[in-house]
């Protein structure tokens, strides 16, 4: 069954290569092209999900181990276990849903097929999918690094070409931060190679640091951890994230939050903690400290935001702080909570960015004061969906966002042997405060956007003719013809939204419904995910717990 991981990489890569060779007239079928290749990739990930041996989730399955560069002893080593399986399926699902959203006109303007360079957009997303899935499949340190880096270039272009007005600065900041972090991480990986003579992640994890002195483990863990922390992102290495999210098109924001941030946290579970256990134990208190600062900082920053997308971006800093705190506990409970929160964040924040894109499309702004409130009155379905995603993100019991944070705090209550329990109890209290602040900023956002008395709405003068709304007709009103402020001047005109009786289009419902279902499923049945991650977590902690 080793052909499945290779095919998962080959399908989107083949789609991207064929797109380069296609004639210009191929533009007419681009709408279906991305859907087909991302859909086949999703189908393969579901085959992986269906054929996975759930009685042995700690065992690496679907392995492929072939020579890659024999002269250097490098191998094409791929495989799947209970830690990587959910992230592979999540990646394939979100990429497919992004194509669903794009192909039927979901994100118009700079991020949809009505924008310039649709062929380049499809190519970029397919290459991005190759890098994301490859990162979760790789079982060789250098192969992991290659896939880890592949995603940077397509994301850079996704932000820099199809982003907002500040896209160039945001894309440059993104690439500089992530490349610098990657250089430091590569030095750490090479240090591990020099000490052990192998790049095989399975062999290194089974050895649990044998043959590496404690000082070397600490140095390697810090170097690898810094590179992973930039991608996560961990405070204070997070400053590229708000700009990247704010300026990225909707699809870029969804994949950045839903998958790219998970690549950093996945590296801690796959490489840093099992390969360098003594380094992990030494650095864990510091990792926990940065994590809880990020939780509180992210929450306070969200309270100060006026832009909806920027607020959701800062919320990711806080949520990823919970993930890092779970890893810092070095306990099965804490790391299970971190892995659960990882997947839950991808689902919930992916949905939030889809919704933020829809709001901006209708109101032509994402500034919360300019939205004027009252969305539940003018667009009850969109307002209800935004409310659902927000209460899922703040951790309401019964939804996916609750279990990860709860397990992380429980892990901090009783950290691994050798870690200062009093310090981690302090972290637990601060993390609990961060959870309260999370509820506060989401409730403030909902009070500004969905509640209150709505302003009069004006119809969009150019509704997309390829969309099929849920209701049979649209209410058209004369467009707003007031003068537009000069370029660079602050926007003074109140935002007005297109008033739709159904207010959610059919393609949007298709793209969002799977995320809603999974948020409910994991919230009501967390054992589905925890049964997958618990055995491999116990294995990777073999030298610590």
Coordinates of C-alpha atoms in Angstrom, one line a residue:
X1 CA 0.0 0.0 0.0
X2 CA 3.0 2.3 -0.2
X3 CA 1.7 3.6 -3.5
X4 CA -1.0 5.7 -1.8
X5 CA 1.4 8.2 -0.2
X6 CA 3.3 8.6 -3.5
X7 CA 0.0 9.0 -5.4
X8 CA -1.1 11.6 -2.9
X9 CA 1.9 13.7 -3.9
X10 CA 1.9 12.8 -7.6
X11 CA -1.7 13.8 -8.4
X12 CA -1.5 17.5 -7.5
X13 CA 2.1 17.7 -8.8
X14 CA 0.9 16.1 -12.1
X15 CA -1.9 18.6 -12.2
X16 CA 0.4 21.5 -11.8
X17 CA 2.9 20.3 -14.5
X18 CA 0.1 19.6 -17.0
X19 CA -1.2 23.1 -16.4
X20 CA 2.1 24.6 -17.5
X21 CA 1.8 22.7 -20.8
X22 CA -1.8 23.5 -21.5
X23 CA -2.7 26.0 -24.3
X24 CA -4.2 29.4 -23.6
X25 CA -7.7 28.2 -24.6
X26 CA -7.5 25.9 -21.5
X27 CA -8.6 28.9 -19.5
X28 CA -12.2 27.9 -20.2
X29 CA -12.0 24.7 -18.2
X30 CA -9.9 26.0 -15.3
X31 CA -13.0 26.0 -13.1
X32 CA -13.2 22.2 -13.3
X33 CA -9.4 21.6 -13.5
X34 CA -8.5 22.4 -9.9
X35 CA -11.6 20.7 -8.6
X36 CA -10.7 17.5 -10.4
X37 CA -7.1 17.2 -9.2
X38 CA -7.8 18.3 -5.6
X39 CA -10.9 16.1 -5.6
X40 CA -8.8 13.0 -6.6
X41 CA -6.3 13.9 -3.9
X42 CA -9.1 14.1 -1.4
X43 CA -10.5 10.8 -2.5
X44 CA -7.0 9.2 -2.1
X45 CA -6.8 10.6 1.5
X46 CA -10.2 9.1 2.2
X47 CA -8.9 5.8 0.9
X48 CA -6.0 6.2 3.3
X49 CA -8.5 6.9 6.1
X50 CA -10.6 3.9 5.2
X51 CA -7.8 1.4 4.9
X52 CA -5.7 2.5 7.9
X53 CA -5.2 -0.1 10.6
X54 CA -6.9 1.5 13.6
X55 CA -5.8 -1.4 15.9
X56 CA -2.2 -0.2 15.5
X57 CA -2.2 3.6 15.1
X58 CA 1.3 3.9 16.6
X59 CA 2.8 1.7 13.9
X60 CA 3.9 3.5 10.7
X61 CA 1.7 2.3 7.8
X62 CA 1.7 2.6 4.0
X63 CA 5.4 3.0 4.1
X64 CA 7.6 3.6 1.1
X65 CA 11.4 3.5 1.6
X66 CA 13.4 3.9 -1.6
X67 CA 16.9 5.3 -2.4
X68 CA 16.6 9.0 -3.2
X69 CA 20.2 10.3 -3.4
X70 CA 22.4 7.1 -2.8
X71 CA 25.7 9.0 -2.7
X72 CA 24.5 10.9 0.4
X73 CA 22.5 8.0 1.9
X74 CA 19.3 9.9 1.5
X75 CA 16.1 8.0 1.0
X76 CA 12.5 8.7 -0.2
X77 CA 10.9 7.5 3.0
X78 CA 7.2 8.2 3.4
X79 CA 4.6 6.8 5.9
X80 CA 1.5 7.5 7.9
X81 CA 0.6 7.0 11.6
X82 CA -2.1 8.2 13.9
X83 CA -0.5 11.6 14.3
X84 CA -0.1 12.4 10.6
X85 CA -3.3 10.8 9.3
X86 CA -5.7 13.5 10.5
X87 CA -3.5 16.3 9.2
X88 CA -3.2 14.7 5.7
X89 CA -7.0 14.4 5.4
X90 CA -7.4 17.9 6.8
X91 CA -5.0 19.3 4.1
X92 CA -6.7 17.5 1.3
X93 CA -10.1 18.6 2.5
X94 CA -9.3 22.3 2.9
X95 CA -7.6 22.4 -0.5
X96 CA -10.6 20.9 -2.2
X97 CA -13.0 23.2 -0.4
X98 CA -10.9 26.2 -1.4
X99 CA -11.3 25.1 -5.1
X100 CA -15.0 24.7 -4.5
X101 CA -15.2 28.2 -3.1
X102 CA -13.1 29.6 -6.0
X103 CA -14.6 27.8 -8.9
X104 CA -18.1 29.0 -8.4
X105 CA -17.1 32.6 -7.7
X106 CA -17.0 32.6 -3.9
X107 CA -14.2 35.0 -3.5
X108 CA -14.5 37.6 -6.2
X109 CA -12.0 40.4 -6.9
X110 CA -8.5 39.5 -6.1
X111 CA -9.0 36.0 -4.9
X112 CA -11.5 34.4 -7.4
X113 CA -11.5 33.3 -11.0
X114 CA -12.7 36.7 -12.0
X115 CA -9.2 37.9 -11.1
X116 CA -6.1 38.1 -13.3
X117 CA -4.0 35.0 -13.8
X118 CA -6.4 32.2 -13.0
X119 CA -4.1 29.6 -14.5
X120 CA -1.3 30.7 -12.1
X121 CA -3.7 30.7 -9.2
X122 CA -4.6 27.0 -9.8
X123 CA -0.9 26.1 -10.4
X124 CA 0.1 27.8 -7.1
X125 CA -2.6 26.0 -5.0
X126 CA -1.7 22.6 -6.5
X127 CA 2.0 23.1 -5.7
X128 CA 1.1 24.3 -2.3
X129 CA -0.9 21.1 -1.7
X130 CA 2.2 19.0 -2.7
X131 CA 4.3 20.7 -0.1
X132 CA 1.8 20.5 2.7
X133 CA 0.9 16.8 2.3
X134 CA 4.6 15.9 1.7
X135 CA 5.5 17.5 5.1
X136 CA 3.1 15.2 6.9
X137 CA 4.2 12.1 5.0
X138 CA 8.0 12.6 5.2
X139 CA 10.0 10.2 7.4
X140 CA 13.5 11.5 6.4
X141 CA 14.8 14.7 8.1
X142 CA 16.1 16.2 4.8
X143 CA 12.9 15.2 2.9
X144 CA 10.9 16.8 5.7
X145 CA 12.9 20.0 5.3
X146 CA 12.4 20.0 1.5
X147 CA 8.6 19.7 1.7
X148 CA 8.6 22.2 4.6
X149 CA 10.3 24.7 2.3
X150 CA 8.3 23.9 -0.8
X151 CA 5.2 25.6 0.6
X152 CA 7.0 29.0 1.1
X153 CA 7.2 30.0 -2.5
X154 CA 3.6 29.4 -3.6
X155 CA 2.3 31.0 -0.4
X156 CA 4.6 34.0 -1.1
X157 CA 3.0 34.4 -4.5
X158 CA -0.5 33.7 -3.3
X159 CA -0.2 36.7 -0.9
X160 CA 2.0 38.9 -3.2
X161 CA -0.1 38.5 -6.4
X162 CA -3.7 37.9 -5.2
X163 CA -3.6 39.7 -1.9
X164 CA -4.9 43.1 -0.7
X165 CA -3.4 46.5 -1.0
X166 CA -0.5 45.8 1.4
X167 CA 0.3 42.4 -0.2
X168 CA 3.9 43.2 -1.2
X169 CA 5.0 44.1 2.3
X170 CA 3.1 41.2 3.8
X171 CA 4.5 38.7 1.4
X172 CA 8.1 39.9 1.9
X173 CA 7.7 39.8 5.7
X174 CA 6.3 36.3 5.4
X175 CA 9.2 34.9 3.3
X176 CA 11.9 36.6 5.3
X177 CA 10.7 35.3 8.6
X178 CA 10.0 31.8 7.4
X179 CA 13.3 31.5 5.5
X180 CA 15.3 32.7 8.4
X181 CA 13.6 30.2 10.7
X182 CA 14.2 27.5 8.2
X183 CA 17.9 28.2 8.0
X184 CA 18.2 27.8 11.8
X185 CA 16.1 24.6 11.7
X186 CA 18.4 23.1 9.0
X187 CA 21.4 23.7 11.2
X188 CA 19.7 21.8 14.0
X189 CA 18.8 18.9 11.6
X190 CA 22.3 18.7 10.3
X191 CA 23.6 18.6 13.9
X192 CA 21.4 15.6 14.6
X193 CA 22.7 14.0 11.4
X194 CA 26.3 14.7 12.4
X195 CA 25.8 13.1 15.9
X196 CA 23.8 10.0 14.8
X197 CA 24.8 9.4 11.2
X198 CA 21.2 8.9 10.0
X199 CA 18.4 11.1 8.8
X200 CA 15.7 8.4 9.3
X201 CA 13.0 9.8 11.5
X202 CA 11.7 6.4 12.6
X203 CA 15.2 5.2 13.6
X204 CA 15.9 8.5 15.5
X205 CA 12.6 8.4 17.3
X206 CA 13.1 4.7 18.4
X207 CA 16.6 5.6 19.7
X208 CA 15.1 8.4 21.9
X209 CA 18.3 10.5 21.7
X210 CA 20.7 7.6 22.4
X211 CA 24.3 8.6 21.4
X212 CA 23.7 12.3 21.7
X213 CA 25.0 14.2 24.8
X214 CA 22.5 16.3 26.7
X215 CA 24.2 19.5 25.7
X216 CA 24.0 18.6 22.0
X217 CA 20.3 17.7 22.4
X218 CA 19.5 21.0 24.0
X219 CA 21.4 22.9 21.2
X220 CA 19.7 20.9 18.5
X221 CA 16.2 21.2 20.1
X222 CA 16.6 25.0 20.3
X223 CA 17.7 25.3 16.7
X224 CA 14.9 23.0 15.4
X225 CA 12.4 24.5 17.7
X226 CA 13.1 28.1 16.6
X227 CA 12.5 27.1 13.0
X228 CA 9.3 25.3 13.9
X229 CA 8.2 28.2 16.2
X230 CA 8.3 30.7 13.4
X231 CA 5.9 28.7 11.3
X232 CA 3.6 27.9 14.3
X233 CA 3.9 30.9 15.1
X234 CA 5.1 31.3 18.6
X235 CA 5.3 34.7 20.4
X236 CA 7.5 36.8 19.8
X237 CA 8.2 35.2 16.3
X238 CA 4.6 35.8 15.2
X239 CA 4.7 39.3 13.8
X240 CA 4.5 38.1 10.1
X241 CA 1.2 36.4 10.7
X242 CA -1.4 39.3 11.1
X243 CA -0.2 41.0 8.0
X244 CA -0.1 37.8 6.0
X245 CA -3.6 36.9 7.0
X246 CA -5.0 40.3 6.5
X247 CA -3.6 40.8 3.0
X248 CA -3.9 37.2 1.8
X249 CA -6.9 36.2 -0.4
X250 CA -9.6 34.1 1.3
X251 CA -8.1 30.8 0.1
X252 CA -4.6 31.9 1.2
X253 CA -5.9 32.7 4.7
X254 CA -7.8 29.4 5.0
X255 CA -4.7 27.3 4.0
X256 CA -2.3 29.4 6.0
X257 CA -4.3 29.0 9.2
X258 CA -5.7 25.6 8.5
X259 CA -2.5 23.8 7.4
X260 CA 0.7 25.8 7.3
X261 CA 0.6 26.7 11.0
X262 CA 0.1 22.9 11.7
X263 CA 3.4 22.1 9.9
X264 CA 5.3 23.9 12.7
X265 CA 3.5 22.2 15.5
X266 CA 3.6 18.8 13.7
X267 CA 7.4 19.1 13.7
X268 CA 7.5 19.2 17.5
X269 CA 5.5 16.0 17.7
X270 CA 7.3 14.2 14.8
X271 CA 10.9 15.3 15.3
X272 CA 11.9 17.6 18.2
X273 CA 10.3 15.8 21.2
X274 CA 10.9 12.1 20.3
X275 CA 14.3 12.6 18.7
X276 CA 15.7 15.0 21.4
X277 CA 14.0 14.0 24.7
X278 CA 16.6 15.4 27.0
X279 CA 16.6 18.7 25.0
X280 CA 12.8 18.8 25.2
X281 CA 12.9 18.3 29.0
X282 CA 15.4 21.1 29.4
X283 CA 13.6 23.6 27.2
X284 CA 10.0 22.7 28.2
X285 CA 9.6 25.3 30.9
X286 CA 10.8 28.0 28.5
X287 CA 8.5 26.7 25.8
X288 CA 5.6 26.8 28.2
X289 CA 6.5 30.4 29.2
X290 CA 6.5 31.6 25.6
X291 CA 3.3 29.7 25.0
X292 CA 1.3 31.3 27.8
X293 CA 2.6 34.8 26.9
X294 CA 1.3 34.1 23.4
X295 CA -2.1 33.0 24.7
X296 CA -2.6 36.2 26.7
X297 CA -0.9 38.5 24.1
X298 CA -3.0 37.1 21.3
X299 CA -6.2 37.6 23.2
X300 CA -5.5 41.1 24.2
X301 CA -4.4 42.0 20.7
X302 CA -7.7 40.6 19.4
X303 CA -9.6 42.9 21.8
X304 CA -7.8 45.9 20.2
X305 CA -8.5 45.0 16.6
X306 CA -10.9 46.7 14.3
X307 CA -10.4 44.5 11.2
X308 CA -12.2 41.1 11.3
X309 CA -9.5 39.2 9.4
X310 CA -6.8 40.7 11.6
X311 CA -8.7 39.7 14.7
X312 CA -9.0 36.1 13.5
X313 CA -5.3 36.1 12.7
X314 CA -4.3 37.2 16.2
X315 CA -6.7 34.6 17.6
X316 CA -4.4 32.0 15.9
X317 CA -1.5 33.2 18.0
X318 CA -3.5 32.5 21.2
X319 CA -4.8 29.1 20.0
X320 CA -1.3 28.0 18.8
X321 CA -0.1 29.0 22.3
X322 CA -2.3 26.3 23.7
X323 CA -0.8 23.8 21.3
X324 CA 2.7 24.7 22.4
X325 CA 1.8 24.6 26.0
X326 CA 0.5 21.0 25.5
X327 CA 3.8 20.0 24.0
X328 CA 5.7 21.7 26.8
X329 CA 3.9 19.5 29.4
X330 CA 5.6 16.4 27.9
X331 CA 2.6 14.3 29.1
X332 CA 0.3 12.0 27.0
X333 CA -2.7 14.2 28.1
X334 CA -1.0 17.5 27.2
X335 CA 0.3 16.3 23.8
X336 CA -3.0 14.6 23.0
X337 CA -4.7 17.9 23.7
X338 CA -2.2 19.8 21.6
X339 CA -2.8 17.4 18.6
X340 CA -6.5 17.7 19.1
X341 CA -6.4 21.5 19.3
X342 CA -4.2 21.4 16.1
X343 CA -7.0 19.7 14.1
X344 CA -9.8 21.7 15.7
X345 CA -8.1 25.0 15.0
X346 CA -7.6 24.0 11.3
X347 CA -11.4 23.3 11.0
X348 CA -12.7 26.3 13.0
X349 CA -10.3 28.9 11.8
X350 CA -10.5 27.7 8.2
X351 CA -14.3 28.3 8.5
X352 CA -13.8 31.7 10.1
X353 CA -11.6 32.9 7.3
X354 CA -14.1 31.6 4.7
X355 CA -16.8 33.6 6.5
X356 CA -14.5 36.7 6.8
X357 CA -14.0 36.5 3.1
X358 CA -17.7 36.3 2.5
X359 CA -18.3 39.3 4.8
X360 CA -15.7 41.4 2.9
X361 CA -17.2 40.4 -0.4
X362 CA -20.6 41.6 0.6
X363 CA -19.7 44.7 2.6
X364 CA -16.5 45.6 0.6
X365 CA -14.7 46.0 3.9
X366 CA -13.7 43.9 6.9
X367 CA -13.5 46.9 9.3
X368 CA -15.9 45.9 12.1
X369 CA -17.0 49.5 13.0
X370 CA -17.8 50.1 9.3
X371 CA -19.9 46.9 9.1
X372 CA -22.6 48.6 11.2
X373 CA -23.9 45.5 13.0
X374 CA -27.2 43.8 12.5
X375 CA -26.0 41.0 10.3
X376 CA -28.4 38.6 11.9
X377 CA -31.3 40.8 10.7
X378 CA -30.0 41.5 7.1
X379 CA -28.2 38.1 6.5
X380 CA -29.5 35.7 9.1
X381 CA -27.8 32.6 7.7
X382 CA -24.4 34.2 7.3
X383 CA -24.7 35.9 10.7
X384 CA -25.7 32.5 12.3
X385 CA -22.7 30.7 10.6
X386 CA -20.3 33.4 11.9
X387 CA -21.8 33.0 15.4
X388 CA -21.4 29.2 15.2
X389 CA -17.8 29.5 14.2
X390 CA -17.0 32.1 16.8
X391 CA -18.5 30.1 19.7
X392 CA -16.7 27.0 18.4
X393 CA -13.4 28.9 18.5
X394 CA -13.9 30.3 22.0
X395 CA -14.2 26.7 23.2
X396 CA -17.9 26.0 23.9
X397 CA -18.4 22.4 25.3
X398 CA -19.8 20.2 22.6
X399 CA -17.8 21.7 19.8
X400 CA -14.3 20.8 18.7
X401 CA -12.6 23.8 20.1
X402 CA -13.3 22.7 23.7
X403 CA -11.4 19.4 24.1
X404 CA -8.0 20.4 23.0
X405 CA -7.7 23.4 25.3
X406 CA -9.2 21.5 28.2
X407 CA -6.8 18.6 27.8
X408 CA -3.8 21.0 27.5
X409 CA -4.7 22.8 30.8
X410 CA -5.2 19.4 32.5
X411 CA -1.8 18.4 31.2
X412 CA -0.3 21.5 32.7
X413 CA -1.9 20.7 36.0
X414 CA 0.3 17.5 36.2
X415 CA 3.4 17.9 33.9
X416 CA 5.9 15.2 33.3
X417 CA 8.3 14.1 36.0
X418 CA 11.2 16.4 36.4
X419 CA 9.4 19.5 35.3
X420 CA 8.6 22.2 37.9
X421 CA 4.9 21.6 38.8
X422 CA 4.5 24.9 40.5
X423 CA 5.6 26.7 37.4
X424 CA 3.2 24.7 35.2
X425 CA 0.3 25.3 37.6
X426 CA 1.0 29.0 37.0
X427 CA 0.9 28.4 33.3
X428 CA -2.4 26.6 33.7
X429 CA -3.9 29.6 35.5
X430 CA -2.6 32.0 32.9
X431 CA -3.9 29.7 30.1
X432 CA -7.3 29.6 31.8
X433 CA -7.3 33.4 31.9
X434 CA -6.5 33.4 28.2
X435 CA -9.5 31.1 27.6
X436 CA -11.7 33.7 29.3
X437 CA -10.2 36.5 27.2
X438 CA -10.9 34.4 24.1
X439 CA -14.5 34.3 24.9
X440 CA -14.4 38.1 25.6
X441 CA -13.0 39.1 22.2
X442 CA -15.3 36.8 20.2
X443 CA -18.4 38.1 22.1
X444 CA -17.3 41.7 21.5
X445 CA -16.8 40.9 17.8
X446 CA -20.3 39.4 17.5
X447 CA -21.9 42.3 19.3
X448 CA -20.3 44.7 16.7
X449 CA -21.0 42.6 13.6
X450 CA -24.1 40.4 14.1
X451 CA -26.2 42.2 16.7
X452 CA -27.6 45.7 16.9
X453 CA -29.7 47.7 14.5
X454 CA -28.6 47.2 10.9
X455 CA -27.8 50.1 8.5
X456 CA -29.8 50.3 5.2
X457 CA -28.3 47.9 2.7
X458 CA -27.6 48.5 -0.9
X459 CA -27.5 45.8 -3.5
X460 CA -24.4 44.8 -5.3
X461 CA -24.6 46.4 -8.8
X462 CA -22.5 43.5 -10.3
X463 CA -23.8 40.2 -8.8
X464 CA -21.9 37.2 -10.2
X465 CA -24.0 35.6 -12.9
X466 CA -22.5 32.1 -12.3
X467 CA -23.8 31.9 -8.7
X468 CA -26.9 30.1 -7.7
X469 CA -28.3 31.6 -4.4
X470 CA -30.2 29.4 -2.0
X471 CA -33.3 31.4 -2.7
X472 CA -35.0 32.0 -6.0
X473 CA -34.3 35.7 -6.4
X474 CA -32.2 38.6 -5.3
X475 CA -33.4 42.0 -4.1
X476 CA -31.8 44.7 -6.2
X477 CA -31.5 48.3 -5.1
X478 CA -29.6 51.2 -6.8
X479 CA -25.9 51.1 -6.1
X480 CA -24.2 53.6 -3.9
X481 CA -23.0 56.4 -6.1
X482 CA -21.3 58.6 -3.5
X483 CA -17.8 59.7 -4.5
X484 CA -14.9 57.4 -3.5
X485 CA -12.2 58.8 -1.3
X486 CA -8.8 59.4 -2.9
X487 CA -6.2 56.6 -2.8
X488 CA -4.6 56.5 0.6
X489 CA -7.4 58.5 2.3
X490 CA -9.2 56.9 5.2
X491 CA -12.5 55.3 4.3
X492 CA -15.4 57.4 5.7
X493 CA -18.4 55.9 3.8
X494 CA -20.4 53.4 5.9
X495 CA -20.2 49.9 4.5
X496 CA -23.4 48.6 2.9
X497 CA -24.1 45.0 2.2
X498 CA -26.0 43.2 -0.5
X499 CA -29.3 42.2 0.9
X500 CA -30.2 38.6 0.0
X501 CA -33.2 36.7 1.4
X502 CA -31.1 33.6 1.7
X503 CA -27.7 35.4 2.0
X504 CA -25.6 32.3 1.5
X505 CA -24.9 31.0 -2.0
X506 CA -25.0 27.3 -2.9
X507 CA -21.2 27.0 -3.5
X508 CA -20.6 28.6 -0.1
X509 CA -22.8 26.1 1.6
X510 CA -20.9 23.3 -0.1
X511 CA -17.6 24.7 1.0
X512 CA -18.6 25.3 4.6
X513 CA -20.9 22.4 5.5
X514 CA -18.1 19.7 5.8
X515 CA -16.3 22.0 8.3
X516 CA -19.4 22.5 10.3
X517 CA -20.1 18.8 10.4
X518 CA -16.6 17.9 11.5
X519 CA -16.6 20.6 14.2
X520 CA -19.8 19.1 15.6
X521 CA -18.5 15.5 15.2
X522 CA -15.2 16.0 17.0
X523 CA -16.9 18.1 19.6
X524 CA -19.5 15.4 20.4
X525 CA -17.3 12.4 19.8
X526 CA -13.6 13.4 20.7
X527 CA -12.6 9.8 21.0
X528 CA -12.6 9.5 17.2
X529 CA -9.4 11.6 17.2
X530 CA -8.0 10.8 20.6
X531 CA -8.1 7.0 19.8
X532 CA -5.8 7.8 16.8
X533 CA -3.3 10.0 18.6
X534 CA -3.0 8.3 22.1
X535 CA -0.9 5.2 21.1
X536 CA 1.7 7.1 19.0
X537 CA 1.9 9.8 21.6
X538 CA 2.7 7.2 24.3
X539 CA 5.4 5.8 21.9
X540 CA 7.1 9.1 21.2
X541 CA 7.2 9.8 25.0
X542 CA 8.8 6.5 25.7
X543 CA 12.0 8.0 27.1
X544 CA 10.3 10.8 29.0
X545 CA 7.0 9.7 30.6

